[in-house]
Coordinates of C-alpha atoms in Angstrom, one line a residue:
M1 CA 67.7 69.8 99.5
M2 CA 67.2 66.2 98.2
K3 CA 68.7 67.3 94.8
N4 CA 71.8 68.7 96.7
V5 CA 72.1 65.4 98.6
I6 CA 71.8 63.3 95.4
Y7 CA 74.4 65.9 93.4
L8 CA 76.9 65.4 96.5
F9 CA 76.8 61.9 96.2
L10 CA 76.9 61.9 92.4
T11 CA 79.9 64.1 92.0
I12 CA 81.7 62.0 94.9
F13 CA 81.3 58.9 92.6
L14 CA 82.3 60.9 89.4
A15 CA 85.5 61.7 91.1
A16 CA 86.3 58.4 92.3
A17 CA 85.2 56.5 89.3
C18 CA 84.5 58.2 86.1
T19 CA 84.1 56.8 82.6
E20 CA 87.5 57.1 82.0
T21 CA 88.4 55.4 85.1
K22 CA 86.6 52.3 84.7
K23 CA 89.2 51.1 82.0
Q24 CA 92.0 51.6 84.9
V25 CA 90.1 50.1 88.0
D26 CA 93.4 48.5 88.9
A27 CA 95.6 51.7 88.5
P28 CA 97.5 52.5 91.9
K29 CA 96.5 56.0 93.2
T30 CA 98.4 57.9 95.6
A31 CA 96.2 60.3 97.0
P32 CA 92.1 60.3 96.5
F33 CA 90.6 62.7 94.2
S34 CA 88.3 63.9 96.6
D35 CA 91.0 65.9 98.7
I36 CA 92.3 67.7 95.3
D37 CA 90.3 70.6 93.4
T38 CA 88.1 70.9 96.6
L39 CA 86.8 74.3 95.5
A40 CA 85.2 73.3 92.3
I41 CA 83.5 69.9 93.2
N42 CA 81.0 68.3 95.4
D43 CA 78.8 71.3 97.0
W44 CA 81.3 73.6 96.2
W45 CA 78.4 76.3 96.6
N46 CA 78.9 75.8 100.5
R47 CA 82.6 76.8 100.5
A48 CA 83.8 79.7 102.0
E49 CA 85.2 82.7 99.8
N50 CA 88.7 81.4 98.6
P51 CA 91.8 83.8 97.9
I52 CA 92.0 82.6 94.2
I53 CA 88.8 83.6 92.4
D54 CA 85.0 83.9 93.4
L55 CA 83.0 80.9 91.8
K56 CA 79.9 82.1 92.6
V57 CA 79.2 84.4 89.9
D58 CA 76.2 85.9 88.1
R59 CA 74.4 82.9 86.2
D60 CA 75.0 85.1 83.0
S61 CA 78.5 85.1 83.4
V62 CA 79.4 81.3 84.0
V63 CA 81.0 80.8 80.7
A64 CA 84.5 82.0 81.4
F65 CA 86.2 81.7 78.2
G66 CA 87.2 79.7 75.3
L67 CA 90.3 78.5 73.6
Y68 CA 90.9 77.1 70.0
T69 CA 93.2 76.2 67.4
V70 CA 92.3 75.1 63.6
S71 CA 94.6 72.5 62.0
N72 CA 93.6 70.4 58.9
N73 CA 90.5 72.1 58.4
T74 CA 89.4 71.2 62.0
L75 CA 88.4 73.8 64.5
K76 CA 88.9 72.7 68.2
L77 CA 87.6 74.9 70.6
S78 CA 87.2 74.4 74.5
A79 CA 84.7 76.1 76.5
Q80 CA 85.7 76.7 80.3
L81 CA 82.7 77.2 82.3
Y82 CA 82.6 78.3 86.0
P83 CA 81.0 75.4 88.6
L84 CA 77.5 74.8 88.0
Y85 CA 74.4 74.2 90.4
T86 CA 72.9 71.1 90.4
Q87 CA 69.7 72.3 88.6
E88 CA 71.6 73.7 85.8
T89 CA 71.9 72.4 82.3
K90 CA 75.2 70.8 81.9
E91 CA 75.5 71.2 78.2
V92 CA 76.9 74.5 76.2
R93 CA 76.3 75.4 72.7
L94 CA 78.2 76.7 69.9
E95 CA 77.2 79.4 67.7
I96 CA 78.8 81.3 64.6
K97 CA 77.6 84.1 62.8
G98 CA 76.9 83.9 59.0
D99 CA 75.1 86.1 56.6
E100 CA 72.0 85.5 58.1
G101 CA 72.9 86.0 61.8
W102 CA 73.8 83.5 64.2
Q103 CA 73.5 79.8 63.9
E104 CA 73.8 77.0 66.2
I105 CA 76.1 74.5 65.0
Q106 CA 76.9 72.2 67.9
K107 CA 75.9 71.1 71.5
Q108 CA 78.4 69.5 74.1
P109 CA 77.9 68.2 77.5
V110 CA 80.2 69.6 80.1
N111 CA 82.6 67.4 82.0
E112 CA 81.9 68.1 85.9
L113 CA 85.6 67.3 86.6
G114 CA 87.0 70.9 85.4
W115 CA 83.7 72.3 84.1
S116 CA 85.0 72.1 80.5
A117 CA 83.5 71.2 77.2
L118 CA 85.1 70.4 74.0
F119 CA 83.6 71.4 70.4
R120 CA 84.9 69.9 67.2
V121 CA 83.8 70.9 63.9
E122 CA 85.4 69.6 60.9
N123 CA 85.4 71.0 57.2
W124 CA 86.2 74.6 58.7
D125 CA 86.4 77.3 56.5
T126 CA 90.1 78.8 56.9
T127 CA 89.9 81.5 54.4
K128 CA 87.9 84.0 56.1
D129 CA 87.2 85.3 59.9
I130 CA 84.2 83.9 61.7
K131 CA 82.7 85.1 64.8
Y132 CA 81.7 82.5 67.5
R133 CA 79.9 82.5 70.8
I134 CA 79.7 79.9 73.3
R135 CA 76.5 80.0 75.1
H136 CA 75.1 78.3 78.3
G137 CA 71.1 78.7 79.2
E138 CA 69.5 81.7 78.3
K139 CA 72.1 84.5 78.7
A140 CA 75.6 83.2 79.6
R141 CA 77.8 83.6 76.6
F142 CA 81.6 84.3 75.7
E143 CA 82.0 85.7 72.1
G144 CA 85.1 86.1 70.1
L145 CA 86.6 85.6 66.6
I146 CA 88.0 82.3 64.6
R147 CA 91.0 84.2 62.5
K148 CA 91.6 83.0 59.0
D149 CA 94.8 81.4 58.3
P150 CA 97.4 84.1 57.9
K151 CA 99.2 82.2 55.0
E152 CA 99.2 85.0 52.8
K153 CA 101.2 87.0 55.5
D154 CA 105.1 87.0 55.3
Q155 CA 105.7 87.4 58.8
I156 CA 103.8 85.3 61.4
V157 CA 104.2 86.6 65.0
L158 CA 104.1 84.7 68.1
A159 CA 103.7 86.0 71.5
A160 CA 105.0 83.3 74.3
L161 CA 104.4 83.6 78.2
S162 CA 105.1 81.2 81.2
C163 CA 105.0 81.0 85.1
N164 CA 102.1 83.0 86.1
S165 CA 102.8 82.9 89.8
N166 CA 100.3 83.0 92.5
K167 CA 102.4 85.6 94.6
D168 CA 100.6 88.3 92.4
R169 CA 97.0 87.5 92.0
G170 CA 96.1 90.8 90.3
M171 CA 95.0 91.1 86.7
R172 CA 97.5 91.4 83.7
E173 CA 96.5 94.6 82.2
N174 CA 99.9 95.4 80.9
Y175 CA 100.1 92.1 79.0
V176 CA 96.7 92.4 77.5
R177 CA 97.4 95.8 76.2
N178 CA 100.6 95.0 75.0
I179 CA 99.8 91.6 73.2
N180 CA 96.8 93.1 71.8
H181 CA 98.5 96.1 70.5
Q182 CA 101.4 93.9 69.1
D183 CA 98.3 91.7 67.5
P184 CA 100.4 88.3 67.4
D185 CA 99.1 85.4 64.8
L186 CA 99.3 83.0 67.6
L187 CA 99.9 82.7 71.5
F188 CA 101.6 80.1 73.5
F189 CA 101.6 79.6 77.3
A190 CA 104.4 77.2 78.2
G191 CA 103.2 76.2 81.5
D192 CA 102.7 76.9 84.8
Q193 CA 99.6 78.7 84.5
S194 CA 98.5 77.7 87.8
Y195 CA 100.8 77.8 90.8
D196 CA 97.9 76.6 93.3
H197 CA 98.5 72.7 93.2
T198 CA 95.7 71.1 94.3
E199 CA 93.1 73.6 93.3
H200 CA 93.7 73.8 89.5
T201 CA 89.9 74.5 88.6
A202 CA 89.7 77.7 90.6
A203 CA 93.3 78.9 89.6
W204 CA 92.8 78.1 85.8
L205 CA 89.7 80.0 85.8
K206 CA 91.6 83.1 87.3
F207 CA 94.3 82.7 84.6
G208 CA 91.4 82.7 82.1
L209 CA 90.0 85.8 83.7
Q210 CA 93.6 87.7 83.5
F211 CA 94.2 86.5 80.0
R212 CA 91.1 85.8 77.8
E213 CA 91.2 89.1 76.2
T214 CA 94.2 88.0 74.4
F215 CA 93.0 84.5 73.2
R216 CA 89.3 85.6 72.5
N217 CA 90.1 86.4 69.1
R218 CA 93.2 84.5 68.2
P219 CA 94.2 80.6 68.4
C220 CA 96.3 79.9 71.7
I221 CA 98.4 76.7 72.6
T222 CA 98.6 76.2 76.3
I223 CA 100.4 73.2 77.7
P224 CA 100.3 72.2 81.3
D225 CA 103.9 72.2 83.4
D226 CA 104.7 70.4 86.7
H227 CA 102.9 73.3 89.1
D228 CA 99.6 73.1 87.0
I229 CA 99.3 69.2 88.1
G230 CA 100.5 70.0 91.4
Q231 CA 103.9 69.3 91.8
G232 CA 107.0 71.4 92.2
N233 CA 108.9 69.4 89.7
L234 CA 107.9 66.6 87.1
W235 CA 109.9 63.5 85.8
G236 CA 106.6 62.1 84.4
E237 CA 108.7 58.6 83.8
N238 CA 105.7 57.3 81.3
G239 CA 102.9 57.9 84.1
K240 CA 104.3 56.0 87.0
V241 CA 103.1 56.6 90.5
S242 CA 105.4 58.7 92.5
T243 CA 105.7 58.2 96.0
S244 CA 108.9 60.2 97.0
P245 CA 108.4 63.6 98.4
G246 CA 108.9 66.3 95.6
G247 CA 108.7 63.7 92.9
P248 CA 112.5 63.0 91.9
D249 CA 111.7 58.9 91.6
G250 CA 109.7 60.0 88.7
G251 CA 105.9 59.9 88.0
Y252 CA 102.9 61.6 89.1
T253 CA 102.3 62.3 92.7
Y254 CA 98.3 63.2 92.4
H255 CA 95.5 61.1 91.4
P256 CA 95.3 60.5 87.5
E257 CA 91.9 61.9 87.1
Y258 CA 93.2 65.1 88.6
V259 CA 96.2 65.2 86.1
K260 CA 93.6 63.8 83.1
M261 CA 91.5 66.8 84.1
V262 CA 94.3 69.5 84.0
E263 CA 95.1 68.3 80.8
R264 CA 91.7 68.3 79.4
C265 CA 91.1 71.8 80.3
Q266 CA 94.6 73.0 79.0
T267 CA 95.2 70.9 76.1
A268 CA 91.9 69.4 74.4
H269 CA 91.6 72.2 72.1
L270 CA 95.1 71.5 70.7
P271 CA 95.1 69.5 67.2
D272 CA 94.8 65.7 67.5
P273 CA 97.9 64.1 69.1
Y274 CA 100.6 62.4 66.9
D275 CA 100.2 59.1 68.6
P276 CA 97.0 59.0 71.2
T277 CA 97.8 55.7 73.0
P278 CA 97.6 56.5 77.0
I279 CA 100.6 56.1 79.0
Q280 CA 100.4 54.5 82.3
Q281 CA 97.4 55.2 85.0
G282 CA 95.3 55.9 81.7
I283 CA 96.9 59.3 81.4
G284 CA 96.6 60.8 77.9
V285 CA 99.2 62.5 75.9
Y286 CA 98.8 65.8 73.6
Y287 CA 102.1 66.1 71.6
T288 CA 101.3 67.2 68.1
N289 CA 102.0 70.0 65.5
L290 CA 100.0 72.8 64.4
I291 CA 100.4 74.5 60.8
L292 CA 99.8 78.2 60.7
G293 CA 100.3 80.7 58.1
G294 CA 102.8 78.8 56.8
V295 CA 104.8 78.1 60.0
D296 CA 104.9 74.6 61.4
F297 CA 105.0 74.2 65.2
A298 CA 105.8 71.1 66.9
I299 CA 104.3 71.1 70.7
L300 CA 106.2 68.8 72.9
E301 CA 105.7 67.0 76.3
D302 CA 109.1 67.3 77.4
R303 CA 108.0 66.4 81.2
K304 CA 106.1 63.0 80.4
F305 CA 108.7 60.6 79.4
K306 CA 111.5 61.7 81.3
S307 CA 113.4 59.8 83.9
G308 CA 113.3 60.7 87.7
P309 CA 116.9 60.7 89.0
E310 CA 116.5 59.3 92.3
G311 CA 117.7 55.7 92.6
K312 CA 118.9 55.9 89.0
I313 CA 122.4 57.9 89.2
P314 CA 124.9 58.7 92.1
Q315 CA 123.2 61.6 94.3
Q316 CA 125.7 64.6 94.6
G317 CA 124.0 66.6 97.2
P318 CA 121.3 66.9 99.8
R319 CA 118.5 66.5 96.9
P320 CA 118.4 63.9 94.3
D321 CA 117.9 66.8 91.6
H322 CA 120.4 69.2 92.7
I323 CA 124.2 68.8 91.9
R324 CA 126.6 70.9 94.0
N325 CA 129.9 69.1 93.6
P326 CA 131.6 71.0 90.6
N327 CA 134.1 68.1 90.5
Y328 CA 131.6 65.5 89.8
D329 CA 131.9 63.3 86.7
P330 CA 128.9 64.2 84.2
E331 CA 129.2 61.2 82.5
S332 CA 128.5 59.4 85.8
I333 CA 124.8 60.4 85.6
D334 CA 124.3 60.0 81.9
L335 CA 123.6 56.3 82.0
P336 CA 122.1 53.8 79.6
G337 CA 118.2 53.8 80.0
L338 CA 117.5 57.1 80.8
S339 CA 115.1 59.2 79.0
L340 CA 114.2 62.7 77.9
L341 CA 111.6 62.9 75.3
G342 CA 111.1 59.4 75.1
D343 CA 111.2 57.0 72.0
R344 CA 107.5 58.0 70.8
Q345 CA 108.3 61.9 71.0
L346 CA 111.5 61.3 69.0
R347 CA 109.7 59.4 66.3
F348 CA 107.3 62.3 66.2
L349 CA 110.2 64.9 65.6
N350 CA 111.8 62.6 63.0
D351 CA 108.4 62.3 61.1
W352 CA 107.4 66.0 61.6
G353 CA 111.0 67.1 60.6
A354 CA 111.1 65.3 57.3
K355 CA 107.7 66.6 56.5
D356 CA 107.1 69.7 54.7
P357 CA 110.6 70.6 54.5
Q358 CA 109.7 74.0 52.8
L359 CA 108.0 75.3 56.1
L360 CA 109.8 77.3 58.4
K361 CA 109.6 74.9 61.9
V362 CA 109.5 75.6 65.3
V363 CA 109.4 73.5 68.5
L364 CA 107.5 74.5 71.6
S365 CA 107.9 72.9 74.6
Q366 CA 107.9 73.4 78.6
T367 CA 111.5 74.0 79.3
G368 CA 114.9 74.4 77.9
F369 CA 117.4 71.6 76.5
C370 CA 120.4 72.8 78.8
G371 CA 121.3 74.2 82.2
G372 CA 121.0 77.8 81.6
A373 CA 121.2 79.1 85.3
H374 CA 123.7 79.1 87.9
I375 CA 122.0 80.8 91.0
H376 CA 118.4 79.5 91.8
G377 CA 115.9 81.0 94.2
N378 CA 118.4 83.5 96.0
L379 CA 122.1 84.9 95.8
D380 CA 123.1 82.3 98.1
N381 CA 121.9 79.2 96.5
R382 CA 124.3 78.1 93.6
L383 CA 123.7 75.0 91.9
H384 CA 126.5 73.3 89.8
A385 CA 123.6 71.5 87.7
D386 CA 119.7 71.1 88.2
L387 CA 118.5 67.7 86.9
D388 CA 114.9 69.4 86.5
S389 CA 116.3 71.2 83.3
N390 CA 116.6 69.4 80.3
G391 CA 120.2 69.6 80.0
W392 CA 120.0 66.0 81.7
P393 CA 120.1 63.4 80.6
Q394 CA 122.8 64.5 78.2
T395 CA 122.2 61.6 75.6
G396 CA 118.4 62.1 75.6
R397 CA 119.5 66.2 75.2
K398 CA 121.5 65.1 72.3
K399 CA 119.1 63.1 70.5
A400 CA 116.4 65.8 70.8
L401 CA 118.6 68.7 69.3
E402 CA 119.8 66.5 66.7
L403 CA 116.6 66.0 65.4
I404 CA 115.2 69.7 66.1
Q405 CA 118.4 70.9 64.2
K406 CA 117.8 68.2 61.4
A407 CA 114.5 70.0 61.0
R408 CA 115.8 73.4 60.7
A409 CA 113.6 74.2 63.6
V410 CA 114.0 76.9 66.6
H411 CA 113.0 76.1 69.9
I412 CA 111.0 78.2 72.3
A413 CA 110.1 77.4 75.9
G414 CA 109.5 78.7 79.3
D415 CA 109.6 77.5 82.8
Q416 CA 113.1 78.7 83.9
H417 CA 112.1 82.4 85.3
L418 CA 115.2 83.7 83.5
A419 CA 114.7 84.7 79.6
T420 CA 117.8 83.5 77.7
V421 CA 118.8 83.2 74.0
I422 CA 121.1 80.2 73.5
K423 CA 122.6 78.7 70.6
Q424 CA 122.7 75.1 71.6
G425 CA 125.7 72.9 70.7
I426 CA 125.3 69.3 70.2
N427 CA 129.0 68.1 69.3
E428 CA 130.5 71.3 69.1
F429 CA 129.8 74.8 70.0
D430 CA 127.3 76.4 67.6
D431 CA 126.2 73.2 65.7
G432 CA 122.7 73.3 67.3
P433 CA 119.5 74.9 67.0
W434 CA 118.7 78.2 68.5
A435 CA 116.5 78.1 71.8
F436 CA 114.6 81.3 73.3
V437 CA 113.5 80.9 76.8
V438 CA 111.0 83.5 77.5
P439 CA 110.6 85.0 80.9
A440 CA 108.5 84.7 83.7
I441 CA 104.9 86.7 83.8
V442 CA 105.6 87.2 87.7
N443 CA 109.2 86.6 88.7
D444 CA 108.6 87.2 92.2
Y445 CA 108.2 83.7 93.0
Y446 CA 111.5 81.9 92.3
S447 CA 114.1 83.9 90.3
R448 CA 117.0 82.9 88.7
W449 CA 120.3 84.0 87.6
W450 CA 122.9 83.3 84.9
W451 CA 126.1 84.1 86.7
P452 CA 129.2 82.3 85.7
E453 CA 131.2 81.5 89.1
D454 CA 134.5 83.2 87.8
E455 CA 132.5 86.3 86.1
K456 CA 134.4 85.9 82.9
T457 CA 133.3 86.5 79.5
G458 CA 133.1 83.2 77.1
A459 CA 134.8 82.6 73.9
H460 CA 133.1 84.2 70.8
P461 CA 131.0 86.7 72.9
N462 CA 127.8 88.9 71.7
L463 CA 129.5 92.0 70.6
N464 CA 125.7 93.7 70.3
T465 CA 125.1 93.8 74.1
T466 CA 126.6 95.2 77.1
L467 CA 125.8 92.1 79.1
P468 CA 129.0 91.1 80.6
W469 CA 128.6 87.2 80.4
T470 CA 127.8 85.9 76.7
G471 CA 129.7 83.6 74.5
D472 CA 130.5 79.8 74.9
Y473 CA 130.5 78.1 78.0
L474 CA 129.7 74.5 79.5
D475 CA 126.7 74.0 81.7
G476 CA 126.7 72.1 84.5
F477 CA 126.3 68.6 82.6
G478 CA 129.2 69.6 80.1
N479 CA 126.6 70.7 77.4
K480 CA 127.9 73.0 75.1
I481 CA 126.2 76.3 74.7
S482 CA 126.7 79.7 73.5
M483 CA 124.9 82.5 75.4
M484 CA 123.6 85.3 73.6
A485 CA 121.4 87.2 76.0
Y486 CA 119.8 87.1 79.6
V487 CA 117.5 88.7 82.0
N488 CA 118.5 88.6 85.4
P489 CA 116.3 89.5 87.9
E490 CA 117.6 92.9 88.7
S491 CA 116.6 93.8 85.4
P492 CA 113.4 96.0 84.9
S493 CA 110.3 94.2 86.3
K494 CA 112.3 91.8 88.1
G495 CA 112.9 90.0 85.1
G496 CA 109.2 89.5 84.6
G497 CA 107.7 89.7 81.0
Y498 CA 106.9 87.9 77.9
G499 CA 108.6 87.0 74.3
L500 CA 107.6 88.0 70.8
I501 CA 108.9 86.1 68.2
R502 CA 109.0 87.2 64.4
F503 CA 108.8 84.3 61.8
K504 CA 109.9 85.9 58.6
K505 CA 109.2 83.4 56.0
N506 CA 110.6 84.6 52.7
D507 CA 113.9 85.7 54.3
Q508 CA 114.2 82.5 56.3
K509 CA 115.3 84.6 59.5
V510 CA 113.6 84.9 63.1
T511 CA 113.6 87.7 65.5
F512 CA 113.7 87.1 69.2
E513 CA 112.0 90.1 71.2
C514 CA 111.6 90.2 74.9
W515 CA 109.4 92.9 76.6
P516 CA 109.6 93.4 80.1
R517 CA 106.4 93.4 82.3
Y518 CA 105.5 96.9 83.0
V519 CA 106.9 98.5 79.6
D520 CA 103.9 100.1 77.5
V521 CA 104.7 99.0 74.0
T522 CA 102.2 101.3 72.7
K523 CA 104.6 104.2 73.5
P524 CA 107.3 105.3 71.0
D525 CA 109.9 105.2 73.8
A526 CA 109.3 101.4 74.7
Q527 CA 112.3 99.5 75.3
Q528 CA 113.1 95.9 75.3
F529 CA 115.2 94.1 77.9
E530 CA 118.9 94.6 77.4
G531 CA 120.4 92.3 74.5
W532 CA 117.1 91.9 72.5
P533 CA 116.1 92.1 69.8
I534 CA 118.0 88.9 68.1
T535 CA 117.7 88.3 64.6
V536 CA 119.0 85.2 63.1
A537 CA 119.2 83.1 60.1
I538 CA 117.7 79.6 59.8
D539 CA 120.5 77.4 58.5

């Protein structure tokens, strides 16, 4: 009993003032950490059963999953545990299997805020497959495979997913079966792995339980989006505190330790950041790049430095972030001082694009760089422009697209719940990079539609599809876009599914595939969404 009381006070102390927070004692805080992640902190074992996931697992199952990447001959592997009891060791061990059997190579402490631990192993041999296992105590373990670098392959395959709505808390058997059958070299989860806002640990464990059989044996990139850190929308504005409901003033609503916990659990295993300098409130950064199989992936944080609209631009509707007036002047909201990626990430993109020009290059981010939807939520909710999209601010969008195009990169993102393939326009139609926004994993939460109000086909339509509204359009910000394919929610699986991208190095071509949620790709008659696949040349 006394041990439990001590543990209760200890975890409250950790939540309020952990080691990282001591450097930020004067940082403003909008909500106490003790009101967040309540299912997994303090005396979590006394909580009633919750609708997300049962945290009271058998003690031989406390190692829930692991995530890894290998970059610059450095393995980074994040171990995710279920909450531990007071008397249990707060240490995990990493073992690898060699010619003489299993060998322990590292021990790491478990962070009790989020229950994760990070292994970092330098001088990793990337020329062979190596089995690993994460161990806790005597029996708990999670086993998998660190794959060798597939640089000898001509085709590198990425599976990309986003938006794992909690409207469906079931398992994701179709995704696991399909992805493992297609056997991509790399996975990318673009954000909104969790929709439970203030209970990230429980929801993150649920996500891991759903998808761990896809990333047990292959590298995986996960980046959090707005719902993961507890907000419906996020304009991070360099880490300031948001005090406006919904966050349109810019910044973060919840305690910085909660934000850091989410980012630690989801991104600690990524390659080291390009510039690790924290932003305001001591919140870290993770933008970086990963070279795999001769393909160079830049990983962006397109929410973290973006300006919030409230108080900075003329409001055009009942919400600061929604423009309903089709007659407004787009230049009136593209004002000096507004930021999209921020100067730091623009420097990163510039340096990344100039380095290793012989590599095929890909940009990964949370959302797309235009307004690619007309109707939001339901058919009665037509928005002329949505400031949550990266179509705004237009000058920031242009700077980003110029650097992506200069690098000869394609762009992969999520967030929109609406799958699209768009050829971006910077100054003219068709002069920017190709962009594939992948569909939502579960599209029963907040659907979007591509549906021009005049229902007319644009100039230069895609002649290889029966979709009616393709071709050149202006989005609600006046940005030039060429729509090649889209998946409205009347489509199979309500538009839910995932993207598969094939990078063909010798031909310098990329094929975008878009698979419905309930299709069985192991069957010979499996069909993609209408409009896919699309193969493009990198010019």
